[in-house]
Amino acid sequence: MTGLGSQIVPATRKSVLHRYLHAHPVAVIAAGVLLLTSAATGSLWGQDASAWGAGPLTVFSAGHWWTPVTAVLVPESPVNAVVSIVLALTVYAYAEDLLGHIPLLWVTAVTGVGGVVVAISLHAAMWTVTDLRPVEAAELPVADPAIALVGAAMAASAVAPTLWRRRIRLIGLSSLAMLALYVGDADAWYLLGAALLGLTVGAWFGRGNARNPWHRSSLRETRSLAAALVALTGLGPLSAVISGGGRGPLSLAVDAFTQYDQDIIDRCSRHYTSSCDHQFVLLVTRGAGPAILALVPLVLLLVAAWGIRSGRRAGAILAIAVETLVAGLAIYSLLAGQLSIDPWVDGTGFEYLLWALASIGLPLAMAISLVVLWRHFPVRARSGAVRGFAVVVGAAFVVCAVGFIVAEWLMRQTYNTTPSIGDLLLEAVRRFIPSAFLQGVNELPYPRHGAALWFYQWVGVVFWAVVVVGMLWLYRRARVPQATDDARYRALLRRGGGTLGYLGTWRGNRHWYSDDGQSAIAYRLIGDVAIAIADPLATPAHRAQAVRGFVDFCVSHGWLPVFYSVHGEFLPVFDGMGWEHTSVGEETVMVLDQVTLTGKNWQKVRHPMTRAEREGVTAVWTGWKDLTPAQVAQIGEIDEQWIADKALPEMGFTLGSIEEAKDPEVALLLAVDAAGRIQVVTSWMPSWRDGRQVGWTLDFMRRRIDGSNGLMEFVIAKAALRGKETGIEVLSLSGAPLALKPGEEQSASPTVLASLLGWMAQALEPAYGFASLFRFKSKFRPEYRTIYLAYGDPVALPSIGVAVGRAYLPDASPRDILALARAARGGDR
């Protein structure tokens, strides 16, 4: 039994805050300064803070030389103040962890003030070029503390671990470039400039750093980066739409995602073209529904990115389709003369080049990239799920279309001209298509007001909402390899699998085998997290190969691999992979040649055993198949009493139940009183080395509620004595996650996962008493063998923690979870 027992009390809010303040004084002071400056200047309350901003005219014409400093100290708005403070307490704090307090201060000054000065100079130079639209007018000053914070973070990324360095730089720079190229205000360009300057400064920090080489991306990381880029192609135009159209060089593509094009409408007042009727109808029927429908391609790209991240082929197909359609729309608009930009304004066609890059080049490049990376997305949905998705989407289309036709026919008097059935049939199809994809198509009658206009505006949105929900549902229905017979696993287990290896034979586990069949790993699949249980079954020479093979297997299926309850001999393997690991408990192991049951140190075990023998209690070593019907009934009664006494459902995963005790290779040790009544029942899992059994591991433990004290000590002592007689080397009393060896103290900086499991241990303690059980085991003078959790991606720790919690409490209802939360709050008090 590897149970949730703990001597660790999860960190309190006060201790967490204390550790944070002690580790990040610069970040905390920076956040305080930003709060004070925003309050003092009034920008926190919405007052104009432009006097504190920096720009070409402010610095070069007005001579306000100090504004590059105040520009990174004073937020320009309440939103900017909140965002900057949050960045200071998170991203900037991480930079402080990487660089240290003093280096962070001078890096902030260089990248902040220096970044503003460089950006102002470039701003002034670019302002003189007539046809460039990447920045606002030069008289508009910029005040944004995020400029300094972003620059410092980029500089600090040079000494970050490889995984984090890649993410910070690629995702950070992509996001900033997206804002600059689409939104295009001066602030966005200043942020990008500070980030680039930060990379230059960071090169000095990273010189000679062993972690500095740019390693090839893993399969999982390649997917994550591809997903981020697909998401940015959707978020870029979306951010420009939200900001009012954007001013960046790529903002010319934004018109394809608005419900009507104001530029074309303005031109129609001077010169009529075939697109004027289309834009007029869009203007008259405008509303929230059409605005949302126009954004459907961007939303679909975000949905596709979510699937691409986990290797879903459906996500890649969706992204390729949307990117290709967007590029196709742009090509059609160009050939049909539907563009809203004026051609060749300055004789160079520069706007056309920018438009072609944003509207055709980027989507096609993204689609081609996904085709090239096609093998990275092998995770397919189950055939039945695909059929179900197709049926639901098809039914939604039919219901929406028929509903629209019926409703509009009944309310046809509200149309500008009375529509025919044919008109409504055509319009029913058009209602599902974003307006930009209908350019050049003849216009049909339209409703002017009332419920007919509401159906006209929203029927397409409802349909696409069903598609989005259906896609997310489809992602959760990926094909899973068939569960394999555990006979091969049991055969390898006899070669040697450690004291916890038998956990891998339990129901609910799956098994991975190496290509040569000489290595195996048992795992539990919880959502998209594959939790490998106990030590991999592999010889020392093949440990690294087995671990890497299992990781590749998981990644190919879009799962997150994690190793739970592994021993220290596997840590060099994970270190070599660049993985992180954290202690999640201690296994208590009795080395039987050291067990004497004599002397003062053993009196807490010897006395209960002597008393039980005096009272006529005997130890019966047996197996489930050898039990009499009366004994089976008694064990069932003891188990039901124990479960009924708990406020939460029975736990699983590494906590065995009566079902695991029925395994023919598992031994039972019973304490039977003089009347033949079973008082205690325990189960013991075997462990082997080189084909010879060398140990037993305690799992199932139950005692009668009204039984005498000391009987559990009696049973374990008898097991130890019998083990010595039969040549057994070790008796494992199982592990207790998050338990500490006697005399050790809690880590000053527990991981997110350790904190979550600690919270679970504290919440479960009133019902299960795991901490007291761990203390009980210390009576037997065991060796403490640390068990670890190893993981490749720290960002996934919350998902891992949730998966481990679900594994232990698979049948917990929302009501049970609330009870658990109340128990944890009670423990805090």
CSV table of N, CA, C and O in Angstrom, one decimal, residues 22 75 97 132 140 194 233 244 346 368 399 489 491 498 504 555 630 634 720 726 760-761 803:
chain,number,residue,atom,x,y,z
A,22,HIS,N,10.6,37.0,0.8
A,22,HIS,CA,12.0,36.8,1.1
A,22,HIS,C,12.8,36.6,-0.2
A,22,HIS,O,14.0,37.1,-0.3
A,75,PRO,N,2.4,53.9,-15.1
A,75,PRO,CA,1.4,53.3,-16.0
A,75,PRO,C,0.5,54.4,-16.6
A,75,PRO,O,0.2,55.4,-16.0
A,97,ASP,N,14.7,35.3,-9.7
A,97,ASP,CA,15.2,34.0,-9.4
A,97,ASP,C,16.4,33.6,-10.2
A,97,ASP,O,17.3,33.0,-9.7
A,132,LEU,N,4.8,54.0,-44.3
A,132,LEU,CA,4.9,53.0,-43.2
A,132,LEU,C,3.8,53.3,-42.2
A,132,LEU,O,3.6,54.5,-41.8
A,140,LEU,N,2.4,61.3,-30.0
A,140,LEU,CA,1.7,60.6,-28.9
A,140,LEU,C,2.8,59.9,-28.0
A,140,LEU,O,3.5,58.9,-28.5
A,194,ALA,N,12.3,46.7,-26.6
A,194,ALA,CA,12.9,46.4,-25.3
A,194,ALA,C,13.2,44.9,-25.2
A,194,ALA,O,14.2,44.5,-24.6
A,233,THR,N,-1.8,33.3,-35.0
A,233,THR,CA,-2.4,33.7,-36.3
A,233,THR,C,-3.9,34.0,-36.1
A,233,THR,O,-4.5,34.7,-36.9
A,244,GLY,N,-9.8,48.2,-32.4
A,244,GLY,CA,-10.4,49.1,-33.3
A,244,GLY,C,-9.9,49.1,-34.7
A,244,GLY,O,-10.1,50.0,-35.4
A,346,ASP,N,1.3,55.2,-53.5
A,346,ASP,CA,2.5,55.9,-53.6
A,346,ASP,C,3.4,55.5,-54.8
A,346,ASP,O,4.5,55.9,-54.9
A,368,ILE,N,1.3,25.2,-44.7
A,368,ILE,CA,2.4,24.4,-45.3
A,368,ILE,C,3.2,23.8,-44.1
A,368,ILE,O,3.6,22.7,-44.2
A,399,VAL,N,-31.2,21.2,-38.2
A,399,VAL,CA,-32.1,21.9,-37.3
A,399,VAL,C,-32.0,23.4,-37.4
A,399,VAL,O,-33.1,24.1,-37.5
A,489,TYR,N,3.9,-8.9,-18.0
A,489,TYR,CA,4.4,-8.1,-17.0
A,489,TYR,C,4.8,-8.9,-15.7
A,489,TYR,O,5.8,-8.7,-15.1
A,491,ALA,N,5.8,-11.9,-15.7
A,491,ALA,CA,7.0,-12.7,-15.9
A,491,ALA,C,8.2,-11.8,-15.7
A,491,ALA,O,9.2,-12.3,-15.1
A,498,GLY,N,11.5,-4.4,-7.7
A,498,GLY,CA,11.5,-3.6,-6.5
A,498,GLY,C,10.3,-4.0,-5.6
A,498,GLY,O,9.5,-4.8,-6.0
A,504,GLY,N,1.9,-2.7,-10.2
A,504,GLY,CA,1.6,-2.7,-11.6
A,504,GLY,C,0.7,-3.8,-12.2
A,504,GLY,O,0.2,-3.7,-13.3
A,555,VAL,N,4.1,10.4,-25.7
A,555,VAL,CA,4.0,11.6,-26.5
A,555,VAL,C,3.4,11.4,-27.8
A,555,VAL,O,2.6,12.2,-28.4
A,630,ALA,N,-16.8,-19.1,5.8
A,630,ALA,CA,-17.0,-18.3,7.0
A,630,ALA,C,-15.9,-17.2,7.2
A,630,ALA,O,-16.2,-16.1,7.6
A,634,GLN,N,-16.3,-13.1,7.2
A,634,GLN,CA,-15.8,-12.3,8.3
A,634,GLN,C,-14.9,-11.1,7.7
A,634,GLN,O,-15.0,-10.0,8.2
A,720,ALA,N,7.3,-10.6,10.0
A,720,ALA,CA,8.8,-10.4,10.0
A,720,ALA,C,9.5,-11.7,10.5
A,720,ALA,O,10.4,-12.2,9.8
A,726,THR,N,11.8,-18.1,6.4
A,726,THR,CA,11.7,-18.6,5.0
A,726,THR,C,12.7,-18.0,4.0
A,726,THR,O,12.5,-18.2,2.8
A,760,MET,N,-4.1,17.3,0.1
A,760,MET,CA,-5.0,16.1,0.1
A,760,MET,C,-4.7,15.3,1.3
A,760,MET,O,-5.7,14.8,2.0
A,761,ALA,N,-3.4,15.1,1.7
A,761,ALA,CA,-3.1,14.3,2.9
A,761,ALA,C,-3.7,14.9,4.1
A,761,ALA,O,-4.3,14.2,5.0
A,803,ALA,N,-4.5,14.8,-11.8
A,803,ALA,CA,-4.6,13.5,-12.3
A,803,ALA,C,-4.3,12.5,-11.1
A,803,ALA,O,-5.0,11.5,-11.0
